[in-house]
């Protein structure tokens, strides 16, 4: 079972649908029990829902019962606690997020050794920024002569709805460089 926190939100819904489309059982977790239930039902048989708050350790623990992986799509990550990744450590579940916030990355990195000790994977930034943009920069660097600086511009969601979390996260990064090796 894969639990998608924020699974009925703008980005979480895309993630949940993609997982369900390849036959993986998905549990939709979000504050609104009814919305989570409707969304899970729309995914088809074998999918579940649970009311959960990614900032509450007990709520996360209940949502993760029997799960192998948690996907954190419930931003904005600048305002998130480490309750969900901590609950993953306790539950023995792998962790993936779509974060794009530097502060979040620093806080999550502090848990790296604990994930490693448990034999668990924690993947941060599995989204357009920094995940996809970083991969594109690496490809460009291999194909071009000495690259000293790159400017990457991303537009939030193109034709997708712009969620509050995505807008706040993008605005919080304006004008700040992303140092990379």
CSV table of C-alpha atoms in Angstrom, one decimal, residues 19-181:
chain,number,residue,atom,x,y,z
A,19,UNK,CA,0.2,5.0,-9.1
A,20,UNK,CA,-3.3,3.5,-9.5
A,21,UNK,CA,-2.9,3.4,-13.3
A,22,UNK,CA,0.0,1.0,-12.9
A,23,UNK,CA,-2.0,-1.2,-10.6
A,24,UNK,CA,-0.6,-0.1,-7.2
A,25,UNK,CA,-3.0,0.1,-4.3
A,26,UNK,CA,-3.3,3.7,-3.1
A,27,UNK,CA,-4.6,5.1,0.2
A,28,UNK,CA,-5.6,8.8,-0.1
A,29,UNK,CA,-4.8,10.8,3.0
A,30,UNK,CA,-6.0,14.3,3.6
A,31,UNK,CA,-7.7,16.6,6.1
A,32,UNK,CA,-11.1,16.2,4.5
A,33,UNK,CA,-12.3,12.6,5.0
A,34,UNK,CA,-15.1,13.0,2.6
A,35,UNK,CA,-13.0,14.4,-0.2
A,36,UNK,CA,-10.4,11.7,0.4
A,37,UNK,CA,-13.1,9.0,0.2
A,38,UNK,CA,-14.6,10.3,-3.0
A,39,UNK,CA,-11.2,10.6,-4.7
A,40,UNK,CA,-10.2,7.0,-3.6
A,41,UNK,CA,-13.5,5.6,-4.8
A,42,UNK,CA,-12.9,7.4,-8.2
A,43,UNK,CA,-9.6,5.5,-8.5
A,44,UNK,CA,-11.5,2.2,-8.6
A,45,UNK,CA,-11.6,-0.9,-6.4
A,46,UNK,CA,-8.7,-1.7,-4.1
A,47,UNK,CA,-8.0,1.9,-3.1
A,48,UNK,CA,-8.7,3.4,0.3
A,49,UNK,CA,-8.9,6.8,2.1
A,50,UNK,CA,-8.1,8.1,5.5
A,51,UNK,CA,-8.4,11.5,7.2
A,52,UNK,CA,-4.9,12.5,8.2
A,53,UNK,CA,-2.8,15.6,8.9
A,54,UNK,CA,0.8,15.4,7.7
A,55,UNK,CA,1.8,17.7,10.6
A,56,UNK,CA,0.4,15.4,13.3
A,57,UNK,CA,2.5,12.3,14.3
A,58,UNK,CA,-0.5,10.2,15.6
A,59,UNK,CA,-2.5,11.0,12.5
A,60,UNK,CA,0.4,10.0,10.3
A,61,UNK,CA,1.0,6.8,12.2
A,62,UNK,CA,-2.7,5.8,11.7
A,63,UNK,CA,-2.6,6.6,8.0
A,64,UNK,CA,0.6,4.6,7.5
A,65,UNK,CA,-0.7,1.4,9.1
A,66,UNK,CA,0.3,-1.5,6.8
A,67,UNK,CA,1.8,0.9,4.2
A,68,UNK,CA,5.2,0.4,2.5
A,69,UNK,CA,5.6,3.9,1.1
A,70,UNK,CA,4.4,7.4,1.9
A,71,UNK,CA,4.3,10.1,-0.8
A,72,UNK,CA,4.1,13.6,0.7
A,73,UNK,CA,2.2,16.0,-1.5
A,74,UNK,CA,0.6,18.1,1.2
A,75,UNK,CA,2.6,21.4,1.1
A,76,UNK,CA,3.5,24.1,1.5
A,77,UNK,CA,6.7,22.4,2.7
A,78,UNK,CA,8.0,25.6,4.3
A,79,UNK,CA,5.3,25.2,6.9
A,80,UNK,CA,5.5,21.5,7.4
A,81,UNK,CA,6.8,19.7,10.5
A,82,UNK,CA,8.8,16.5,10.2
A,83,UNK,CA,5.9,14.4,11.6
A,84,UNK,CA,5.4,12.4,8.4
A,85,UNK,CA,9.0,11.4,7.8
A,86,UNK,CA,9.4,10.6,11.5
A,87,UNK,CA,6.2,8.5,11.3
A,88,UNK,CA,7.7,6.7,8.3
A,89,UNK,CA,10.8,5.8,10.3
A,90,UNK,CA,8.6,4.4,13.1
A,91,UNK,CA,6.4,2.5,10.7
A,92,UNK,CA,9.2,1.2,8.5
A,93,UNK,CA,7.9,2.9,5.4
A,94,UNK,CA,9.9,4.6,2.6
A,95,UNK,CA,9.3,8.3,2.1
A,96,UNK,CA,9.0,10.4,-1.1
A,97,UNK,CA,8.1,14.1,-1.3
A,98,UNK,CA,7.5,16.7,-4.0
A,99,UNK,CA,9.2,19.4,-1.9
A,100,UNK,CA,10.7,22.5,-3.4
A,101,UNK,CA,11.7,24.4,-0.2
A,102,UNK,CA,15.3,24.8,1.0
A,103,UNK,CA,14.5,24.8,4.7
A,104,UNK,CA,12.5,21.6,4.3
A,105,UNK,CA,15.5,19.9,2.6
A,106,UNK,CA,17.8,21.0,5.5
A,107,UNK,CA,15.3,19.7,8.1
A,108,UNK,CA,14.8,16.4,6.2
A,109,UNK,CA,18.5,15.9,5.7
A,110,UNK,CA,18.9,15.7,9.4
A,111,UNK,CA,17.0,12.4,9.3
A,112,UNK,CA,19.2,10.8,6.6
A,113,UNK,CA,21.3,8.6,8.9
A,114,UNK,CA,18.1,7.3,10.6
A,115,UNK,CA,16.6,6.3,7.3
A,116,UNK,CA,19.8,4.6,6.3
A,117,UNK,CA,20.1,2.8,9.6
A,118,UNK,CA,16.6,1.4,9.1
A,119,UNK,CA,17.3,0.4,5.5
A,120,UNK,CA,14.7,2.8,4.3
A,121,UNK,CA,14.8,5.3,1.4
A,122,UNK,CA,13.9,9.0,1.7
A,123,UNK,CA,13.6,10.9,-1.6
A,124,UNK,CA,13.2,14.6,-1.4
A,125,UNK,CA,12.3,17.0,-4.3
A,126,UNK,CA,10.7,14.4,-6.7
A,127,UNK,CA,9.0,17.2,-8.6
A,128,UNK,CA,9.8,19.7,-11.3
A,129,UNK,CA,12.0,21.7,-9.0
A,130,UNK,CA,14.6,20.6,-8.1
A,131,UNK,CA,14.1,17.0,-9.5
A,132,UNK,CA,13.4,17.5,-13.2
A,133,UNK,CA,15.2,20.9,-13.5
A,134,UNK,CA,18.3,19.4,-11.8
A,135,UNK,CA,18.3,16.4,-14.2
A,136,UNK,CA,18.0,18.8,-17.2
A,137,UNK,CA,20.9,20.9,-15.9
A,138,UNK,CA,23.1,17.8,-15.6
A,139,UNK,CA,22.2,16.7,-19.2
A,140,UNK,CA,23.0,20.1,-20.5
A,141,UNK,CA,26.3,20.3,-18.6
A,142,UNK,CA,27.4,17.0,-20.2
A,143,UNK,CA,26.6,18.1,-23.7
A,144,UNK,CA,28.1,21.6,-23.5
A,145,UNK,CA,31.6,22.9,-22.9
A,146,UNK,CA,32.3,24.4,-19.5
A,147,UNK,CA,29.1,25.5,-18.0
A,148,UNK,CA,29.5,27.9,-15.1
A,149,UNK,CA,26.0,29.1,-14.6
A,150,UNK,CA,22.5,28.2,-15.8
A,151,UNK,CA,19.2,30.0,-15.4
A,152,UNK,CA,16.1,27.8,-15.2
A,153,UNK,CA,12.7,29.3,-15.4
A,154,UNK,CA,9.6,27.2,-14.5
A,155,UNK,CA,6.0,28.2,-14.7
A,156,UNK,CA,3.7,26.7,-12.1
A,157,UNK,CA,1.5,24.0,-13.7
A,158,UNK,CA,1.0,25.5,-17.2
A,159,UNK,CA,-2.7,24.7,-17.6
A,160,UNK,CA,-3.0,23.0,-14.3
A,161,UNK,CA,-4.7,24.7,-11.3
A,162,UNK,CA,-2.3,26.7,-9.3
A,163,UNK,CA,-2.6,25.5,-5.7
A,164,UNK,CA,-1.8,27.9,-2.8
A,165,UNK,CA,1.2,25.8,-1.7
A,166,UNK,CA,2.8,25.9,-5.2
A,167,UNK,CA,2.4,29.7,-5.5
A,168,UNK,CA,3.8,30.3,-2.0
A,169,UNK,CA,6.7,27.9,-2.6
A,170,UNK,CA,7.6,29.5,-5.9
A,171,UNK,CA,7.3,33.1,-4.5
A,172,UNK,CA,9.5,32.1,-1.6
A,173,UNK,CA,12.4,31.1,-3.9
A,174,UNK,CA,12.3,34.1,-6.2
A,175,UNK,CA,15.8,35.4,-7.0
A,176,UNK,CA,17.6,32.9,-4.9
A,177,UNK,CA,20.3,30.7,-6.6
A,178,UNK,CA,20.4,26.9,-6.2
A,179,UNK,CA,24.1,26.1,-5.7
A,180,UNK,CA,25.0,22.7,-7.3
A,181,UNK,CA,28.1,20.7,-7.7
